[in-house]
Coordinates of C-alpha atoms in Angstrom, one line a residue:
M943 CA -55.7 8.8 10.7
K944 CA -53.2 10.8 8.8
L945 CA -50.3 13.1 9.8
I946 CA -49.4 16.2 7.9
C947 CA -46.1 18.0 8.1
T948 CA -46.5 21.6 9.5
G949 CA -43.6 22.7 7.4
C950 CA -43.8 21.3 3.8
G951 CA -47.3 19.7 3.9
E952 CA -46.2 16.1 3.3
V953 CA -48.9 13.6 4.2
Y954 CA -48.2 10.4 6.1
G955 CA -50.3 7.5 7.3
Y956 CA -50.2 7.3 11.1
D957 CA -47.2 5.5 12.5
L958 CA -46.3 5.5 16.2
N959 CA -42.6 5.8 15.3
M960 CA -43.2 8.8 13.0
K961 CA -42.3 11.8 15.2
F962 CA -41.3 14.4 12.5
C963 CA -41.3 14.9 8.8
V964 CA -38.5 12.8 7.1
K965 CA -38.5 15.2 4.2
C966 CA -38.0 18.6 6.0
G967 CA -37.6 17.7 9.7
C968 CA -40.6 19.8 10.8
G969 CA -43.2 18.7 13.3
L970 CA -46.3 16.7 12.4
T971 CA -50.0 17.3 13.2
F972 CA -53.1 15.1 12.9
E973 CA -55.5 15.5 10.0
L974 CA -58.8 15.0 11.8
K975 CA -62.3 15.0 10.4
L976 CA -64.2 17.6 12.5
P977 CA -67.9 17.0 13.4
R978 CA -70.5 19.0 11.6
K979 CA -71.5 20.4 15.0
F980 CA -69.3 20.3 18.1
E981 CA -70.8 18.6 21.1
Y982 CA -69.2 19.3 24.5
K983 CA -69.1 16.0 26.4
S984 CA -69.9 17.3 29.9
E985 CA -70.3 13.7 31.3
L986 CA -66.7 12.8 30.5
N987 CA -63.6 13.6 32.6
G988 CA -60.7 15.9 31.9
I989 CA -59.8 16.7 28.3
W990 CA -62.2 14.0 27.0
K991 CA -65.0 16.7 27.2
Y992 CA -63.3 17.7 23.9
S993 CA -63.0 14.2 22.5
E994 CA -64.7 15.2 19.2
I995 CA -61.7 17.3 18.2
L996 CA -59.0 14.8 19.4
P997 CA -57.6 11.6 17.9
K998 CA -60.0 8.7 18.6
T999 CA -58.9 6.2 21.3
S1000 CA -60.7 3.3 22.9
V1001 CA -59.3 4.2 26.3
M1002 CA -59.8 7.5 28.1
I1003 CA -57.4 7.9 31.0
S1004 CA -57.8 11.0 33.2
L1005 CA -56.5 12.5 36.4
G1006 CA -58.9 15.4 36.1
E1007 CA -56.6 17.4 33.8
G1008 CA -58.0 20.4 31.9
N1009 CA -60.9 22.7 32.7
T1010 CA -58.4 24.9 34.5
H1011 CA -59.4 28.2 36.0
I1012 CA -59.2 31.4 33.9
H1013 CA -59.1 34.4 36.2
R1014 CA -58.9 38.2 35.8
S1015 CA -55.8 40.0 37.1
T1016 CA -56.4 42.0 40.2
T1017 CA -53.2 44.0 40.2
L1018 CA -50.9 43.6 37.2
G1019 CA -53.6 44.3 34.7
L1020 CA -54.4 47.6 36.4
E1021 CA -50.8 48.6 36.5
L1022 CA -50.3 47.8 32.8
N1023 CA -53.7 49.3 31.9
V1024 CA -54.9 46.2 30.1
D1025 CA -57.8 43.7 30.7
L1026 CA -55.5 40.9 31.7
W1027 CA -56.5 37.3 32.3
F1028 CA -54.5 34.2 33.3
K1029 CA -55.2 30.7 32.0
D1030 CA -53.8 28.9 35.1
E1031 CA -52.2 25.6 34.2
T1032 CA -50.4 25.4 37.5
I1033 CA -53.4 23.6 39.0
E1034 CA -53.1 20.6 36.7
P1035 CA -52.6 17.2 38.5
T1036 CA -48.8 17.3 38.2
G1037 CA -48.6 21.1 37.9
S1038 CA -48.1 21.4 34.1
Y1039 CA -50.2 22.0 31.0
L1040 CA -48.6 18.8 29.6
D1041 CA -51.0 16.7 31.8
R1042 CA -53.4 17.3 28.9
S1043 CA -50.8 15.7 26.6
S1044 CA -50.1 12.8 28.9
A1045 CA -53.8 12.0 29.2
L1046 CA -54.1 11.7 25.4
A1047 CA -50.7 10.0 24.9
T1048 CA -51.0 7.3 27.6
S1049 CA -54.6 6.6 26.5
F1050 CA -53.5 6.2 22.9
M1051 CA -50.6 3.9 24.0
K1052 CA -53.0 1.7 26.0
S1053 CA -55.5 1.6 23.1
I1054 CA -53.0 0.2 20.7
G1055 CA -52.0 -2.5 23.2
L1056 CA -48.7 -1.3 24.7
N1057 CA -47.8 -2.3 28.2
S1058 CA -44.7 -0.3 28.6
I1059 CA -43.4 3.0 27.1
T1060 CA -40.1 4.8 26.8
V1061 CA -40.0 8.6 27.1
Y1062 CA -37.4 11.3 26.5
S1063 CA -38.1 14.5 28.5
K1064 CA -36.4 17.7 29.6
G1065 CA -38.6 17.6 32.8
N1066 CA -42.3 18.4 32.8
L1067 CA -43.4 15.9 30.2
G1068 CA -41.5 13.1 32.0
A1069 CA -43.1 14.0 35.4
S1070 CA -46.5 14.1 33.8
I1071 CA -46.2 10.9 31.8
A1072 CA -45.0 9.1 34.9
A1073 CA -48.2 10.1 36.8
Y1074 CA -50.5 9.0 33.9
A1075 CA -48.5 5.8 33.4
A1076 CA -49.1 5.0 37.0
K1077 CA -52.8 5.6 36.6
S1078 CA -53.0 3.5 33.5
G1079 CA -50.8 0.6 34.6
L1080 CA -48.2 1.3 32.0
K1081 CA -44.6 0.7 32.8
V1082 CA -42.5 3.7 31.9
R1083 CA -38.8 4.4 31.4
I1084 CA -37.8 8.0 31.2
H1085 CA -34.5 9.2 29.8
V1086 CA -33.3 12.6 31.0
D1087 CA -30.0 14.5 31.0
R1088 CA -28.0 15.6 34.0
S1089 CA -29.2 19.2 34.0
I1090 CA -32.8 18.3 34.8
D1091 CA -34.6 20.3 37.5
M1092 CA -34.6 18.2 40.7
G1093 CA -38.2 18.8 41.5
K1094 CA -39.3 17.2 38.3
L1095 CA -36.9 14.3 38.8
Y1096 CA -38.4 13.7 42.2
Q1097 CA -41.8 13.6 40.7
M1098 CA -40.8 10.9 38.2
V1099 CA -39.3 8.7 40.9
A1100 CA -42.3 9.2 43.2
Y1101 CA -44.7 8.0 40.5
G1102 CA -42.7 4.8 40.1
A1103 CA -41.0 5.5 36.8
E1104 CA -37.6 4.0 35.9
V1105 CA -35.4 7.0 35.3
R1106 CA -32.2 6.9 33.3
I1107 CA -29.9 9.9 33.5
E1108 CA -27.9 10.2 30.3
K1109 CA -24.5 11.9 29.8
S1110 CA -25.7 12.9 26.3
M1111 CA -29.2 12.7 24.9
E1112 CA -27.7 12.1 21.4
Q1113 CA -27.3 8.4 22.4
T1114 CA -30.9 8.1 23.8
P1115 CA -32.6 4.9 22.5
K1116 CA -35.7 5.1 20.4
T1117 CA -38.6 6.5 22.4
N1118 CA -42.4 6.2 22.2
I1119 CA -43.0 9.7 23.5
V1120 CA -41.0 13.0 23.0
D1121 CA -41.8 16.7 23.5
Y1122 CA -42.4 17.2 19.8
D1123 CA -44.5 14.1 19.4
P1124 CA -47.7 14.8 17.3
I1125 CA -49.9 12.9 19.9
V1126 CA -48.4 15.1 22.7
N1127 CA -49.0 18.3 20.8
E1128 CA -52.6 17.6 19.6
A1129 CA -53.9 17.7 23.2
K1130 CA -52.6 21.3 23.6
K1131 CA -55.5 22.5 21.5
T1132 CA -57.8 22.0 24.4
I1133 CA -56.3 25.1 26.2
A1134 CA -57.5 27.4 23.4
W1135 CA -60.9 25.7 23.3
E1136 CA -61.3 26.3 27.0
I1137 CA -60.2 30.0 26.8
I1138 CA -62.8 30.8 24.1
I1139 CA -65.6 28.9 25.9
Q1140 CA -64.8 30.3 29.3
L1141 CA -64.5 33.9 28.2
R1142 CA -67.4 33.8 25.8
E1143 CA -65.9 36.7 23.9
P1144 CA -62.4 36.0 22.5
P1145 CA -59.5 38.0 23.7
E1146 CA -57.5 40.2 21.4
Y1147 CA -54.2 38.6 22.4
I1148 CA -53.1 35.1 23.6
I1149 CA -49.5 35.1 24.9
I1150 CA -47.6 31.8 24.9
P1151 CA -44.1 30.7 25.9
M1152 CA -42.2 28.9 23.1
G1153 CA -39.7 26.1 23.1
E1154 CA -40.5 23.6 20.3
G1155 CA -43.3 26.0 19.2
G1156 CA -46.0 23.3 19.5
L1157 CA -48.3 25.2 21.8
A1158 CA -48.3 28.3 19.6
Y1159 CA -49.1 26.3 16.5
H1160 CA -51.8 24.1 18.1
T1161 CA -53.4 27.2 19.7
Y1162 CA -53.7 28.5 16.1
K1163 CA -55.0 25.2 14.9
A1164 CA -57.7 25.1 17.6
L1165 CA -58.8 28.7 16.8
N1166 CA -59.2 27.7 13.2
E1167 CA -61.2 24.6 14.1
M1168 CA -63.5 26.8 16.3
K1169 CA -63.9 29.3 13.4
S1170 CA -64.9 26.5 10.9
L1171 CA -67.4 25.2 13.4
G1172 CA -68.9 28.6 13.9
L1173 CA -67.8 28.8 17.6
L1174 CA -65.4 31.7 17.0
R1175 CA -66.9 34.8 15.6
G1176 CA -65.2 38.0 14.6
E1177 CA -61.5 38.6 14.7
M1178 CA -59.2 35.7 15.6
P1179 CA -57.0 36.4 18.7
K1180 CA -53.5 37.5 17.9
I1181 CA -50.9 34.9 19.0
I1182 CA -47.8 36.3 20.7
G1183 CA -44.9 33.9 21.2
V1184 CA -42.2 34.6 23.8
Q1185 CA -38.8 33.1 24.1
P1186 CA -35.8 33.7 26.5
E1187 CA -33.1 36.0 25.1
G1188 CA -30.6 33.2 25.3
C1189 CA -32.7 30.8 23.1
K1190 CA -34.8 32.6 20.6
P1191 CA -34.7 31.0 17.1
I1192 CA -38.4 31.6 16.4
V1193 CA -38.1 35.3 17.5
E1194 CA -35.0 35.7 15.4
A1195 CA -36.8 34.4 12.3
F1196 CA -39.8 36.6 13.0
E1197 CA -37.6 39.7 13.4
S1198 CA -35.7 38.8 10.2
G1199 CA -38.8 38.4 8.2
V1200 CA -37.9 34.9 7.0
E1201 CA -40.1 31.8 6.7
N1202 CA -37.7 29.1 8.1
V1203 CA -36.4 28.9 11.6
E1204 CA -32.6 28.3 11.8
A1205 CA -30.8 26.6 14.7
L1206 CA -29.2 29.0 17.2
E1207 CA -26.8 28.5 20.1
V1208 CA -28.6 27.9 23.4
K1209 CA -27.6 30.1 26.4
T1210 CA -30.5 29.9 28.8
D1211 CA -31.2 28.3 32.2
I1212 CA -34.8 27.8 31.4
R1213 CA -34.7 24.1 30.7
D1214 CA -38.1 23.5 29.2
L1215 CA -37.4 26.1 26.5
M1216 CA -33.9 25.0 25.6
V1217 CA -34.6 24.1 22.0
Q1218 CA -31.9 24.9 19.5
K1219 CA -33.9 23.8 16.4
P1220 CA -37.6 23.8 17.2
K1221 CA -39.6 21.2 15.3
Y1222 CA -42.7 23.4 15.2
G1223 CA -40.7 26.6 14.7
K1224 CA -41.9 27.2 11.1
A1225 CA -45.5 26.4 12.1
A1226 CA -45.4 28.7 15.1
L1227 CA -44.0 31.4 13.0
K1228 CA -46.9 31.0 10.5
A1229 CA -49.4 31.0 13.4
I1230 CA -48.0 34.2 14.7
K1231 CA -47.9 36.0 11.4
D1232 CA -51.3 34.7 10.1
S1233 CA -53.0 35.8 13.3
G1234 CA -51.5 39.2 13.2
G1235 CA -49.4 38.6 16.3
C1236 CA -45.7 38.9 17.0
A1237 CA -42.7 37.1 18.6
V1238 CA -40.6 38.7 21.4
A1239 CA -37.6 37.7 23.5
V1240 CA -37.1 38.7 27.1
D1241 CA -34.1 38.6 29.3
E1242 CA -34.1 36.0 32.1
S1243 CA -33.9 38.8 34.7
E1244 CA -37.1 40.2 33.3
A1245 CA -38.7 36.7 33.6
R1246 CA -37.6 36.3 37.2
K1247 CA -39.0 39.7 38.1
A1248 CA -42.3 38.7 36.4
L1249 CA -42.3 35.4 38.2
S1250 CA -42.0 37.2 41.6
E1251 CA -44.7 39.7 40.7
L1252 CA -47.1 37.0 39.5
A1253 CA -46.7 35.2 42.8
R1254 CA -46.8 38.3 45.0
Y1255 CA -49.6 40.2 43.4
E1256 CA -51.8 37.5 41.8
G1257 CA -51.2 34.5 44.0
I1258 CA -49.9 32.3 41.1
L1259 CA -46.6 30.6 41.6
A1260 CA -45.4 29.8 38.1
E1261 CA -42.3 28.2 36.7
P1262 CA -39.8 30.4 34.9
A1263 CA -40.9 29.3 31.4
A1264 CA -44.5 30.4 32.2
S1265 CA -43.4 33.8 33.6
L1266 CA -42.1 34.7 30.2
T1267 CA -45.7 35.6 29.1
I1268 CA -45.9 38.4 31.7
A1269 CA -42.4 39.7 30.9
G1270 CA -43.3 39.6 27.2
L1271 CA -46.5 41.5 27.8
K1272 CA -44.8 44.2 29.8
K1273 CA -42.1 44.6 27.1
L1274 CA -44.7 44.9 24.3
I1275 CA -46.9 47.4 26.1
K1276 CA -43.8 49.5 26.8
A1277 CA -42.9 49.3 23.0
G1278 CA -46.5 50.3 22.1
S1279 CA -47.1 47.0 20.3
I1280 CA -50.1 46.1 22.6
E1281 CA -52.6 48.9 23.1
R1282 CA -53.9 50.1 26.4
G1283 CA -57.2 48.5 27.4
A1284 CA -56.6 45.4 25.2
K1285 CA -58.0 42.1 26.4
V1286 CA -55.1 39.7 26.9
V1287 CA -54.8 36.1 28.1
C1288 CA -51.4 34.9 29.3
I1289 CA -51.1 31.1 29.4
I1290 CA -49.3 30.1 32.7
T1291 CA -48.0 26.7 31.6
G1292 CA -46.6 25.2 34.8
S1293 CA -46.2 25.5 38.6
G1294 CA -43.1 26.8 40.3
L1295 CA -43.5 24.4 43.1
K1296 CA -41.4 21.8 41.3
D1297 CA -38.6 24.3 40.5
T1298 CA -36.6 24.0 43.7
K1299 CA -33.8 26.2 42.3
T1300 CA -36.0 29.2 41.6
L1301 CA -37.9 28.8 44.9
R1302 CA -34.6 28.9 46.7
M1303 CA -33.5 32.0 44.9
M1304 CA -36.8 33.8 45.7
A1305 CA -36.5 32.8 49.3
L1306 CA -33.0 34.1 49.7
E1307 CA -34.1 37.4 48.2
S1308 CA -36.6 37.8 51.1
P1309 CA -35.4 40.2 53.8
G1310 CA -36.9 37.9 56.4
I1311 CA -34.5 35.0 55.8
S1312 CA -31.7 36.6 53.7
G1313 CA -29.3 36.1 56.6
V1314 CA -29.5 32.3 56.4
I1315 CA -29.0 29.6 53.9
R1316 CA -30.0 26.0 54.0
D1317 CA -27.4 23.6 52.6
M1318 CA -28.0 20.3 50.9
A1319 CA -27.4 18.4 54.1
G1320 CA -30.1 20.2 55.9
G1321 CA -28.2 22.6 58.3
W1322 CA -28.9 26.3 58.7
I1323 CA -25.9 28.6 58.3
G1324 CA -26.0 32.2 59.7
D1325 CA -24.8 35.2 57.9
T1326 CA -21.5 35.5 59.7
K1327 CA -20.6 31.9 59.3
L1328 CA -21.6 32.0 55.6
T1329 CA -19.2 35.0 55.1
I1330 CA -16.4 33.0 56.8
M1331 CA -17.0 30.1 54.4
K1332 CA -16.9 32.5 51.5
V1333 CA -13.5 33.7 52.7
L1334 CA -12.3 30.0 52.9
S1335 CA -13.7 29.2 49.5
G1336 CA -10.5 30.8 48.1
G1337 CA -8.3 28.3 49.8
E1338 CA -7.0 27.5 53.3
M1339 CA -6.2 30.3 55.8
Y1340 CA -5.1 30.6 59.4
G1341 CA -7.2 32.5 61.9
Y1342 CA -5.7 35.9 61.7
Q1343 CA -5.8 35.9 57.9
I1344 CA -9.5 35.0 58.0
W1345 CA -10.1 37.8 60.5
R1346 CA -8.3 40.4 58.3
E1347 CA -10.2 39.3 55.2
L1348 CA -13.5 39.6 57.0
K1349 CA -12.7 43.1 58.1
D1350 CA -11.0 44.4 54.9
R1351 CA -13.1 42.8 52.2
Y1352 CA -16.5 42.4 53.8
G1353 CA -16.5 45.1 56.4
L1354 CA -17.3 42.5 59.1
N1355 CA -15.6 43.6 62.4
I1356 CA -15.8 40.8 64.9
R1357 CA -13.5 39.9 67.9
I1358 CA -10.9 37.2 67.2
P1359 CA -12.3 35.0 70.0
T1360 CA -15.7 35.2 68.3
L1361 CA -14.1 34.2 65.0
Y1362 CA -12.7 31.0 66.6
Q1363 CA -16.0 30.2 68.2
H1364 CA -17.6 30.4 64.7
L1365 CA -14.8 28.2 63.3
K1366 CA -15.4 25.7 66.1
E1367 CA -19.1 25.5 65.4
L1368 CA -18.5 25.2 61.6
M1369 CA -16.1 22.3 62.3
E1370 CA -18.7 20.6 64.5
E1371 CA -21.3 20.9 61.7
G1372 CA -18.8 19.4 59.2
Y1373 CA -18.4 22.5 57.0
V1374 CA -14.8 23.4 58.0
V1375 CA -11.8 21.3 59.0
K1376 CA -8.3 22.0 60.3
S1377 CA -6.2 21.3 57.2
R1378 CA -2.7 21.6 58.7
S1379 CA -0.5 23.1 61.4
E1380 CA 2.9 24.8 61.3
R1381 CA 5.2 26.3 63.9
V1382 CA 6.0 30.0 63.4
M1383 CA 8.3 31.9 65.8
G1384 CA 7.7 29.2 68.4
R1385 CA 3.9 29.3 68.1
I1386 CA 1.5 26.8 66.4
R1387 CA -0.4 28.3 63.5
E1388 CA -3.6 26.4 62.6
Y1389 CA -4.9 26.5 59.1
Y1390 CA -8.6 26.0 58.2
A1391 CA -10.3 24.8 54.9
L1392 CA -13.7 24.0 53.6
T1393 CA -14.8 20.4 53.5
E1394 CA -16.8 18.9 50.6
K1395 CA -19.9 19.6 52.6
G1396 CA -18.8 23.2 53.0
L1397 CA -18.1 23.6 49.3
R1398 CA -21.6 22.2 48.5
A1399 CA -23.2 24.7 50.8
I1400 CA -21.4 27.6 49.2

């Protein structure tokens, strides 16, 4: 097997430790000999139905990944006046399209005789690899940084992985698997293969979220493979890449009309797309341009709205990174870049079930439970108590001060005995404590302050 640089074209013999081009720093892809005629292996599990267009391994580990549902929009497509389809990767075994990558990567590691592997991941890849390592009997150590989504961390631990939380990923030891690994990215081709086979007629647009750019490039690679095998006739689908406004190096390069993607400062909360200098950036840019597509950035508020609409109107609970495809589609339709009636496939890359922060935000926006908040220790705090705690977050106060602040700042007019009853209950729950007392004009004045538990709840 050989590896080819997606940036400068340099050719390398396969080496497990070769993760990117040493000449230009771009991502690598496999040079594979395609069969004369593609044969769909229906008797095999998961992605191995497409084993003829994947690197050869003597082991085929599967948890049933791939072959995910593609379904037509029932609401959003009508509103946007396009023939909208969703390639739903939320139903993968661990809730991420990267389960395809983990099936190939762990199989490959087993086939070359490894018994343990080391991984660096921002979240989804680590959770996925942990599951497939458990299935294959591989021991796995996963290095993550402190900003990892808790839902993904919980998955890694549940699957039995050894997790190391690093202060800085710059000091991470050499790893067997990373997000921009060529073996990880090659499996992503199977999504495009499935889209074309499932729809029978290719869509006009395929919309993809971009971090490293690997999914965009390998979608393009898959489409070219199908074309060369005679399985894709007519026009190639246009590839549209979407990035968050706070991290858009590929979009910036596209809009500037340059060939190289430069590093940009990262200002986004969407962890999986936080890539300052994408390894497949140049390749993704080429895929977008050669297919006649475009790159677009969306604000995170647009992505959150799209996430909510996708769940509410289509029954798909996606992670924030995946919702960018819907937000990008809406923006491009409004700009006139996608014509009315066009056939569009949005790849929904991962499930929102593992994103506890986003789920919490969506729940608190619901009128049904907007008056309560569940803190980390598990207690429910009513709206009035929450407002009292907000007042105390500015520092200790005595009872009358709290009462005046509630009335003047928040328009909350409650009786003073009621206030003290709330304070008593907050102290019983461990959110508030009496911080000190002082004698004023012969009377004792009690001051109240938030505890550590109270500060965490706020």
